[in-house]
Each structure stands twice: as structure tokens, then as C-alpha cells.
mmCIF file of C-alpha atoms in Angstrom:
data_model
loop_
_atom_site.group_PDB
_atom_site.id
_atom_site.type_symbol
_atom_site.label_atom_id
_atom_site.label_comp_id
_atom_site.label_asym_id
_atom_site.label_seq_id
_atom_site.Cartn_x
_atom_site.Cartn_y
_atom_site.Cartn_z
ATOM 1 C CA MET A 91 10.923 -13.160 9.830
ATOM 2 C CA GLU A 92 9.677 -12.702 13.427
ATOM 3 C CA THR A 93 7.713 -15.785 14.460
ATOM 4 C CA SER A 94 6.107 -13.876 17.323
ATOM 5 C CA ARG A 95 4.388 -11.554 14.867
ATOM 6 C CA ILE A 96 2.978 -14.433 12.846
ATOM 7 C CA GLU A 97 1.722 -16.436 15.828
ATOM 8 C CA PRO A 98 -1.446 -14.410 16.481
ATOM 9 C CA ILE A 99 -2.618 -15.190 12.952
ATOM 10 C CA LEU A 100 -1.945 -18.914 13.134
ATOM 11 C CA ALA A 101 -3.403 -19.290 16.618
ATOM 12 C CA PRO A 102 -5.111 -16.048 17.671
ATOM 13 C CA ARG A 103 -4.988 -15.371 21.380
ATOM 14 C CA LEU A 104 -8.265 -13.497 21.482
ATOM 15 C CA LEU A 105 -9.446 -12.073 24.759
ATOM 16 C CA PRO A 106 -12.830 -13.132 26.118
ATOM 17 C CA PRO A 107 -15.544 -10.571 25.279
ATOM 18 C CA ASN A 108 -15.714 -9.295 28.870
ATOM 19 C CA GLU A 109 -11.975 -8.521 28.844
ATOM 20 C CA ARG A 110 -11.814 -6.658 25.543
ATOM 21 C CA PRO A 111 -11.472 -2.881 25.485
ATOM 22 C CA SER A 112 -14.645 -0.859 25.275
ATOM 23 C CA ALA A 113 -15.579 0.724 21.945
ATOM 24 C CA GLU A 114 -14.489 4.164 23.116
ATOM 25 C CA GLY A 115 -11.565 5.400 25.101
ATOM 26 C CA ALA A 116 -9.783 2.100 25.760
ATOM 27 C CA ARG A 117 -6.926 2.888 23.358
ATOM 28 C CA GLY A 118 -6.977 6.647 23.570
ATOM 29 C CA GLU A 119 -9.496 7.298 20.810
ATOM 30 C CA ALA A 120 -11.772 10.308 20.707
ATOM 31 C CA PRO A 121 -15.410 9.236 21.124
ATOM 32 C CA GLY A 122 -17.296 9.597 17.891
ATOM 33 C CA ALA A 123 -14.192 9.938 15.731
ATOM 34 C CA ALA A 124 -15.539 9.861 12.186
ATOM 35 C CA GLY A 125 -15.491 6.448 10.597
ATOM 36 C CA GLU A 126 -12.224 5.095 12.013
ATOM 37 C CA ALA A 127 -14.210 2.047 13.109
ATOM 38 C CA GLY A 128 -12.956 2.441 16.658
ATOM 39 C CA ALA A 129 -9.305 3.165 15.925
ATOM 40 C CA GLY A 130 -7.243 5.401 18.157
ATOM 41 C CA ALA A 131 -6.800 9.056 17.307
ATOM 42 C CA PRO A 132 -3.628 9.475 15.209
ATOM 43 C CA ALA A 133 -0.677 10.844 17.137
ATOM 44 C CA ALA A 134 0.482 12.733 14.029
ATOM 45 C CA SER A 135 -1.365 14.467 11.227
ATOM 46 C CA PRO A 136 -2.344 11.975 8.506
ATOM 47 C CA GLN A 137 -0.350 12.088 5.316
ATOM 48 C CA LEU A 138 -3.208 10.478 3.400
ATOM 49 C CA GLU A 139 -6.834 10.349 4.448
ATOM 50 C CA ALA A 140 -10.237 9.168 3.280
ATOM 51 C CA ARG A 141 -13.163 11.107 4.732
ATOM 52 C CA ALA A 142 -16.629 9.571 4.414
ATOM 53 C CA PHE A 143 -15.516 8.386 0.989
ATOM 54 C CA SER A 144 -17.923 6.440 -1.210
ATOM 55 C CA LEU A 145 -17.410 5.190 -4.748
ATOM 56 C CA TYR A 146 -19.867 3.906 -7.341
ATOM 57 C CA TYR A 147 -19.310 1.911 -10.518
ATOM 58 C CA GLY A 148 -22.430 3.046 -12.301
ATOM 59 C CA LYS A 149 -25.264 2.050 -9.954
ATOM 60 C CA HIS A 150 -23.122 -0.369 -7.936
ATOM 61 C CA GLN A 151 -21.726 1.087 -4.728
ATOM 62 C CA ALA A 152 -18.243 -0.341 -4.132
ATOM 63 C CA LEU A 153 -17.191 1.818 -1.152
ATOM 64 C CA ARG A 154 -19.505 2.994 1.623
ATOM 65 C CA SER A 155 -18.508 6.108 3.567
ATOM 66 C CA VAL A 156 -14.964 4.960 4.343
ATOM 67 C CA SER A 157 -12.907 7.131 6.688
ATOM 68 C CA LEU A 158 -9.292 6.096 7.151
ATOM 69 C CA ALA A 159 -6.207 8.048 8.232
ATOM 70 C CA ILE A 160 -2.765 6.935 6.984
ATOM 71 C CA LEU A 161 0.116 8.135 9.148
ATOM 72 C CA PRO A 162 3.441 9.267 7.662
ATOM 73 C CA ASN A 163 6.434 6.894 7.486
ATOM 74 C CA SER A 164 4.346 3.880 8.354
ATOM 75 C CA VAL A 165 3.024 0.765 6.649
ATOM 76 C CA THR A 166 -0.747 0.352 6.640
ATOM 77 C CA ALA A 167 -2.155 -2.982 5.466
ATOM 78 C CA ILE A 168 -5.686 -3.258 4.106
ATOM 79 C CA ILE A 169 -7.129 -6.754 4.434
ATOM 80 C CA GLY A 170 -10.461 -8.375 3.645
ATOM 81 C CA PRO A 171 -12.023 -11.002 1.394
ATOM 82 C CA SER A 172 -12.152 -10.687 -2.387
ATOM 83 C CA GLY A 173 -14.581 -8.015 -3.528
ATOM 84 C CA CYS A 174 -14.576 -6.104 -0.241
ATOM 85 C CA GLY A 175 -13.342 -2.870 -1.871
ATOM 86 C CA LYS A 176 -9.752 -2.783 -0.644
ATOM 87 C CA SER A 177 -8.162 -2.400 -4.097
ATOM 88 C CA THR A 178 -10.832 0.117 -5.092
ATOM 89 C CA LEU A 179 -9.942 2.196 -2.027
ATOM 90 C CA LEU A 180 -6.229 1.904 -2.796
ATOM 91 C CA ARG A 181 -6.722 3.151 -6.370
ATOM 92 C CA SER A 182 -8.833 6.027 -5.079
ATOM 93 C CA PHE A 183 -5.874 7.497 -3.223
ATOM 94 C CA ASN A 184 -4.246 8.616 -6.487
ATOM 95 C CA ARG A 185 -7.400 8.726 -8.632
ATOM 96 C CA MET A 186 -6.576 5.672 -10.726
ATOM 97 C CA ASN A 187 -10.300 4.909 -10.724
ATOM 98 C CA ASP A 188 -10.814 8.020 -12.872
ATOM 99 C CA LEU A 189 -9.745 5.861 -15.812
ATOM 100 C CA ILE A 190 -12.824 3.611 -15.425
ATOM 101 C CA PRO A 191 -15.984 4.815 -17.235
ATOM 102 C CA GLY A 192 -19.006 5.499 -15.053
ATOM 103 C CA VAL A 193 -17.155 5.988 -11.772
ATOM 104 C CA ARG A 194 -18.435 8.648 -9.388
ATOM 105 C CA THR A 195 -17.438 9.453 -5.834
ATOM 106 C CA GLU A 196 -18.687 11.155 -2.700
ATOM 107 C CA GLY A 197 -16.662 12.402 0.258
ATOM 108 C CA GLU A 198 -12.984 13.284 0.140
ATOM 109 C CA ILE A 199 -9.513 11.856 -0.305
ATOM 110 C CA ARG A 200 -6.906 14.193 1.171
ATOM 111 C CA LEU A 201 -3.135 14.303 0.698
ATOM 112 C CA LEU A 202 -1.474 16.423 3.385
ATOM 113 C CA GLY A 203 -4.863 18.045 3.968
ATOM 114 C CA ALA A 204 -5.558 18.958 0.314
ATOM 115 C CA ASP A 205 -8.564 17.406 -1.453
ATOM 116 C CA VAL A 206 -7.179 15.402 -4.386
ATOM 117 C CA SER A 207 -10.510 15.714 -6.244
ATOM 118 C CA ALA A 208 -10.392 19.504 -6.298
ATOM 119 C CA PRO A 209 -10.663 20.965 -9.839
ATOM 120 C CA ALA A 210 -7.196 22.487 -9.550
ATOM 121 C CA THR A 211 -5.536 19.130 -8.860
ATOM 122 C CA ASP A 212 -2.839 18.165 -11.377
ATOM 123 C CA VAL A 213 -3.526 14.427 -11.668
ATOM 124 C CA VAL A 214 -0.105 13.706 -13.207
ATOM 125 C CA GLU A 215 1.591 15.411 -10.271
ATOM 126 C CA LEU A 216 -0.726 13.590 -7.849
ATOM 127 C CA ARG A 217 0.332 10.236 -9.303
ATOM 128 C CA ARG A 218 3.973 11.252 -9.022
ATOM 129 C CA ARG A 219 3.470 12.049 -5.338
ATOM 130 C CA VAL A 220 1.335 8.958 -4.715
ATOM 131 C CA GLY A 221 2.906 6.131 -6.707
ATOM 132 C CA MET A 222 1.436 2.706 -7.447
ATOM 133 C CA VAL A 223 2.930 -0.792 -7.604
ATOM 134 C CA PHE A 224 0.583 -3.357 -9.090
ATOM 135 C CA GLN A 225 -0.149 -6.985 -8.278
ATOM 136 C CA ARG A 226 1.823 -8.463 -11.159
ATOM 137 C CA PRO A 227 5.185 -7.077 -12.283
ATOM 138 C CA ASN A 228 4.608 -4.905 -15.335
ATOM 139 C CA PRO A 229 7.998 -3.841 -16.727
ATOM 140 C CA PHE A 230 7.986 -2.261 -20.155
ATOM 141 C CA PRO A 231 9.629 -4.147 -23.053
ATOM 142 C CA LYS A 232 12.643 -1.893 -22.700
ATOM 143 C CA SER A 233 16.042 -2.084 -21.049
ATOM 144 C CA ILE A 234 16.396 -2.156 -17.276
ATOM 145 C CA PHE A 235 17.808 1.376 -17.408
ATOM 146 C CA ASP A 236 14.975 2.699 -19.586
ATOM 147 C CA ASN A 237 12.384 1.166 -17.259
ATOM 148 C CA ALA A 238 13.868 2.850 -14.209
ATOM 149 C CA ALA A 239 14.255 6.143 -16.108
ATOM 150 C CA PHE A 240 10.803 6.079 -17.694
ATOM 151 C CA GLY A 241 9.015 8.343 -15.218
ATOM 152 C CA LEU A 242 11.929 10.764 -15.075
ATOM 153 C CA ARG A 243 11.861 11.179 -18.849
ATOM 154 C CA MET A 244 8.095 11.663 -18.791
ATOM 155 C CA LEU A 245 8.687 14.494 -16.328
ATOM 156 C CA GLY A 246 11.148 16.104 -18.749
ATOM 157 C CA LEU A 247 14.536 15.048 -17.380
ATOM 158 C CA ARG A 248 16.935 14.617 -20.290
ATOM 159 C CA ASP A 249 20.401 15.162 -18.813
ATOM 160 C CA ARG A 250 22.178 11.794 -19.099
ATOM 161 C CA THR A 251 24.378 12.288 -16.047
ATOM 162 C CA GLU A 252 21.414 13.208 -13.874
ATOM 163 C CA LEU A 253 19.382 10.312 -15.279
ATOM 164 C CA GLU A 254 22.152 7.842 -14.496
ATOM 165 C CA ALA A 255 22.472 9.138 -10.950
ATOM 166 C CA ARG A 256 18.717 8.995 -10.322
ATOM 167 C CA VAL A 257 18.407 5.524 -11.849
ATOM 168 C CA GLU A 258 21.224 4.176 -9.686
ATOM 169 C CA GLN A 259 19.706 5.769 -6.596
ATOM 170 C CA SER A 260 16.272 4.250 -7.249
ATOM 171 C CA LEU A 261 17.710 0.802 -8.010
ATOM 172 C CA ARG A 262 19.729 0.922 -4.803
ATOM 173 C CA ARG A 263 16.654 1.882 -2.787
ATOM 174 C CA ALA A 264 14.781 -1.009 -4.393
ATOM 175 C CA ALA A 265 17.618 -3.391 -3.401
ATOM 176 C CA LEU A 266 18.257 -4.272 -7.048
ATOM 177 C CA TRP A 267 21.388 -2.344 -8.033
ATOM 178 C CA GLU A 268 23.941 -5.005 -7.138
ATOM 179 C CA GLU A 269 22.032 -7.589 -9.179
ATOM 180 C CA VAL A 270 21.680 -5.535 -12.374
ATOM 181 C CA LYS A 271 24.441 -2.885 -12.402
ATOM 182 C CA ASP A 272 26.418 -4.775 -15.052
ATOM 183 C CA ARG A 273 23.465 -5.386 -17.386
ATOM 184 C CA LEU A 274 21.442 -2.182 -17.361
ATOM 185 C CA ASN A 275 21.100 -2.285 -21.147
ATOM 186 C CA ARG A 276 19.529 -5.740 -21.183
ATOM 187 C CA SER A 277 15.795 -6.245 -21.496
ATOM 188 C CA ALA A 278 13.870 -6.002 -18.234
ATOM 189 C CA LEU A 279 11.841 -8.994 -19.418
ATOM 190 C CA GLN A 280 14.904 -11.201 -18.828
ATOM 191 C CA LEU A 281 14.708 -10.596 -15.073
ATOM 192 C CA SER A 282 13.052 -13.011 -12.670
ATOM 193 C CA GLY A 283 9.557 -12.206 -11.407
ATOM 194 C CA GLY A 284 10.848 -10.891 -8.088
ATOM 195 C CA GLN A 285 13.479 -8.759 -9.810
ATOM 196 C CA GLN A 286 10.866 -7.386 -12.196
ATOM 197 C CA GLN A 287 8.690 -6.356 -9.256
ATOM 198 C CA ARG A 288 11.620 -4.626 -7.565
ATOM 199 C CA LEU A 289 12.354 -2.880 -10.870
ATOM 200 C CA CYS A 290 8.750 -1.623 -10.914
ATOM 201 C CA ILE A 291 9.268 -0.362 -7.364
ATOM 202 C CA ALA A 292 12.481 1.366 -8.496
ATOM 203 C CA ARG A 293 10.586 2.982 -11.392
ATOM 204 C CA CYS A 294 8.116 4.342 -8.834
ATOM 205 C CA LEU A 295 10.864 5.536 -6.462
ATOM 206 C CA ALA A 296 12.785 7.334 -9.217
ATOM 207 C CA VAL A 297 10.224 10.168 -9.383
ATOM 208 C CA GLU A 298 10.470 10.744 -5.601
ATOM 209 C CA PRO A 299 6.940 9.918 -4.411
ATOM 210 C CA GLU A 300 5.714 10.701 -0.915
ATOM 211 C CA VAL A 301 3.356 7.730 -0.694
ATOM 212 C CA ILE A 302 3.645 4.258 -2.275
ATOM 213 C CA LEU A 303 0.505 2.216 -2.882
ATOM 214 C CA MET A 304 1.047 -1.530 -3.290
ATOM 215 C CA ASP A 305 -1.736 -3.775 -4.559
ATOM 216 C CA GLU A 306 -0.783 -7.307 -3.441
ATOM 217 C CA PRO A 307 2.815 -6.756 -4.614
ATOM 218 C CA ALA A 308 3.995 -10.276 -3.759
ATOM 219 C CA SER A 309 0.956 -12.399 -4.616
ATOM 220 C CA ALA A 310 2.473 -13.610 -7.916
ATOM 221 C CA LEU A 311 5.925 -14.321 -6.455
ATOM 222 C CA ASP A 312 7.606 -17.342 -4.877
ATOM 223 C CA PRO A 313 8.381 -17.353 -1.128
ATOM 224 C CA THR A 314 11.976 -16.176 -1.549
ATOM 225 C CA ALA A 315 10.995 -13.247 -3.776
ATOM 226 C CA THR A 316 8.121 -12.458 -1.400
ATOM 227 C CA ALA A 317 10.543 -12.233 1.524
ATOM 228 C CA ARG A 318 12.721 -9.779 -0.441
ATOM 229 C CA ILE A 319 9.702 -7.570 -1.161
ATOM 230 C CA GLU A 320 8.668 -7.636 2.511
ATOM 231 C CA GLU A 321 12.193 -6.698 3.640
ATOM 232 C CA LEU A 322 12.172 -3.881 1.104
ATOM 233 C CA VAL A 323 8.837 -2.537 2.380
ATOM 234 C CA LEU A 324 10.174 -2.398 5.938
ATOM 235 C CA ASP A 325 13.262 -0.543 4.722
ATOM 236 C CA LEU A 326 11.324 1.909 2.557
ATOM 237 C CA LYS A 327 8.996 3.097 5.321
ATOM 238 C CA THR A 328 11.837 5.158 6.784
ATOM 239 C CA ARG A 329 11.534 7.400 3.699
ATOM 240 C CA TYR A 330 7.992 6.854 2.446
ATOM 241 C CA THR A 331 4.439 6.249 3.600
ATOM 242 C CA ILE A 332 3.245 2.859 2.350
ATOM 243 C CA VAL A 333 -0.236 1.377 1.949
ATOM 244 C CA VAL A 334 -0.400 -2.327 1.082
ATOM 245 C CA VAL A 335 -3.427 -4.362 0.040
ATOM 246 C CA THR A 336 -2.939 -8.031 0.872
ATOM 247 C CA HIS A 337 -4.911 -11.265 1.159
ATOM 248 C CA ASN A 338 -2.109 -12.702 3.275
ATOM 249 C CA MET A 339 -2.764 -11.997 6.947
ATOM 250 C CA GLN A 340 0.628 -13.357 8.010
ATOM 251 C CA GLN A 341 2.191 -10.838 5.633
ATOM 252 C CA ALA A 342 0.117 -8.027 7.115
ATOM 253 C CA ALA A 343 1.306 -9.051 10.591
ATOM 254 C CA ARG A 344 4.940 -9.119 9.478
ATOM 255 C CA ILE A 345 5.207 -5.803 7.669
ATOM 256 C CA SER A 346 2.487 -3.385 8.800
ATOM 257 C CA ASP A 347 2.216 -0.939 11.667
ATOM 258 C CA ARG A 348 -1.552 -0.570 11.323
ATOM 259 C CA THR A 349 -4.175 -2.735 9.655
ATOM 260 C CA ALA A 350 -7.598 -1.890 8.244
ATOM 261 C CA PHE A 351 -10.181 -4.651 7.784
ATOM 262 C CA MET A 352 -12.806 -4.099 5.083
ATOM 263 C CA LEU A 353 -15.966 -6.026 4.277
ATOM 264 C CA GLY A 354 -18.724 -5.250 1.788
ATOM 265 C CA GLY A 355 -17.210 -1.879 0.869
ATOM 266 C CA GLU A 356 -17.133 -0.720 4.498
ATOM 267 C CA LEU A 357 -14.287 -0.195 6.933
ATOM 268 C CA VAL A 358 -15.045 -2.552 9.792
ATOM 269 C CA GLU A 359 -12.017 -1.904 11.974
ATOM 270 C CA HIS A 360 -8.696 -0.062 11.872
ATOM 271 C CA ASP A 361 -6.086 -0.331 14.578
ATOM 272 C CA GLU A 362 -2.472 -1.084 15.376
ATOM 273 C CA THR A 363 -1.708 -4.400 13.694
ATOM 274 C CA ARG A 364 -0.713 -6.088 16.951
ATOM 275 C CA LEU A 365 -3.985 -5.133 18.598
ATOM 276 C CA LEU A 366 -6.228 -5.872 15.651
ATOM 277 C CA PHE A 367 -4.905 -9.428 15.311
ATOM 278 C CA THR A 368 -4.857 -10.269 19.034
ATOM 279 C CA ARG A 369 -7.693 -8.134 20.466
ATOM 280 C CA PRO A 370 -10.100 -7.266 17.659
ATOM 281 C CA ARG A 371 -12.923 -5.085 18.811
ATOM 282 C CA GLN A 372 -15.437 -6.194 16.201
ATOM 283 C CA LYS A 373 -16.875 -9.728 16.001
ATOM 284 C CA LEU A 374 -16.629 -9.590 12.182
ATOM 285 C CA THR A 375 -12.889 -8.931 12.445
ATOM 286 C CA GLU A 376 -12.429 -11.837 14.843
ATOM 287 C CA ASP A 377 -14.373 -14.156 12.536
ATOM 288 C CA TYR A 378 -12.264 -13.144 9.543
ATOM 289 C CA ILE A 379 -8.824 -13.441 11.133
ATOM 290 C CA THR A 380 -9.704 -16.814 12.698
ATOM 291 C CA GLY A 381 -10.818 -18.159 9.324
ATOM 292 C CA ARG A 382 -14.563 -18.460 9.919
ATOM 293 C CA PHE A 383 -15.132 -16.789 6.545
ATOM 294 C CA GLY A 384 -13.188 -15.194 3.703
#
């Protein structure tokens, strides 16, 4: 891993207040850009976007008018203390929160410009296009092959030759094929924790998503397995857009292109990772990354 990318987290070289960029214009942002908390205007059209998005669990407001643009073929990390709303926001991108009773939303989540909450939205197709990898590995009590093929079969693919080709492709992309190619019929539960998580990533990749959401994908893994997941994320961004929720700021520095800091259900700041960790614009961001709270 690149030590230079971790250094700002371990010993932040923060600029004095009088040398920091102004709130507008210093990094090319459009003044008044809605809710990007001072981030620069995206150079490309967002693949995924929250626009003044709020979410309520009953009477409790978990997200407060969040606006965040996710650029294609990039890794965006969402950081913040427990309970800040980062996982809630992540699950909103493919409407996983719909499964929770009493949830209501305001604002928009857009995928390639289309509102995912529109009545005509096919939620199954949305979740194929915007896949999810959860915090703990959750393989099914089935064979390795059947786990990787699960989504394909749910989508109606039955041809064995095509299934085998797609399963191999997804396992290769998840950097798991060489480890399991001779035992595809064995139970996935016999794999190590890191292998199980890569199998879950392969299961997601098999249905050809456009975006991959990862909710602390390495938090339950040992350092070696964590490093494999991080290497995989960096490799996958050439094909996919990735959004990662993490408590680990060193991890965010290692793998992400842009980082969003959330607190109390609000987006405090969103910027290039290098800039956010070395020249945060907001005092709350500086306090969080230097360990004054969280």
C-alpha cells in the first residue's frame, strides 16, 4: 500500500486557516452548487446522484437534504461516526430502505439522470444495476458455483454453458477463480471469511451491475483479507462505479478518489480524497480526521 496516501491521516498536514482555499471558486466549483458542501463541479456527468435527499424512519429524520454526485469509474468513500447516516444513504441508492416499515423520503436519487423513485422504476432491475455488498460475508448455504450463479438464475438464465462462462468470469473479476476453480461444488461456507466476501462480490458482478455499493466490506476481515479486498476495489473501478462506506480513514485514503464526510445525517464536505484529508474546508471535517471526535 502507498505510505504517502496514509500519512495525511496519521499526521494531517493541515494548512493554517488563512492559507486554506475559500469556500467558493478555489477548486473550480460553481458558487452555490446545490448541497455538495463545497465540492468542485464534476468534470463528467454523475452516474449516481442524490439531490436534496432526506429520509425518515417514522418521525426520526436520518438524512437531511443530502446532495452528492458520484462520478463514473471512480471510488467514492463515505466516512463519518456511527449513526451519521452513511449506511442509510448507501442503501438509498438502490432502494434497499424500502424494505424497512415506516420509511419515507424527500428529494431524489438519480441513476444516469433517471429518478429511481419514479413509479415506473423496476426495483429488481434497479438492484441488478446498482448492486450491494454487505458488511459481513453472507454466502448462501449452497455450493460456490450456485452462489455465484444465484443472481443469474433469478434473472432466468438456465443454459448451463452460459452459466459456467458467466460464473467463471465473475470469479475471475473477483480475484477468486484460481483459489476455487477445482472445488466449485463444495459448500461456500467452507471458504475463509475473505474468500466468502470475494464470493459475495462475484455474485454481485455476475449480473453485470453498473454501480457497486459496499457497506464496510472489510470490517469483519483480518488485515491480509482486507488488503485483498482493497486491491480488488482498485481493480474493479476500471469497469464499475463504486461507493464504499467505511469507518477506516486510512482505508478511505488508500482506495478512494473522492470522499464524503457525513455528520448527523448531513453532508458536511465532499471533495477529492487527497484534498479533504490534507486541506479540509470545514472545521468539523478537520476535527473528525484528526481524531477530536468520532
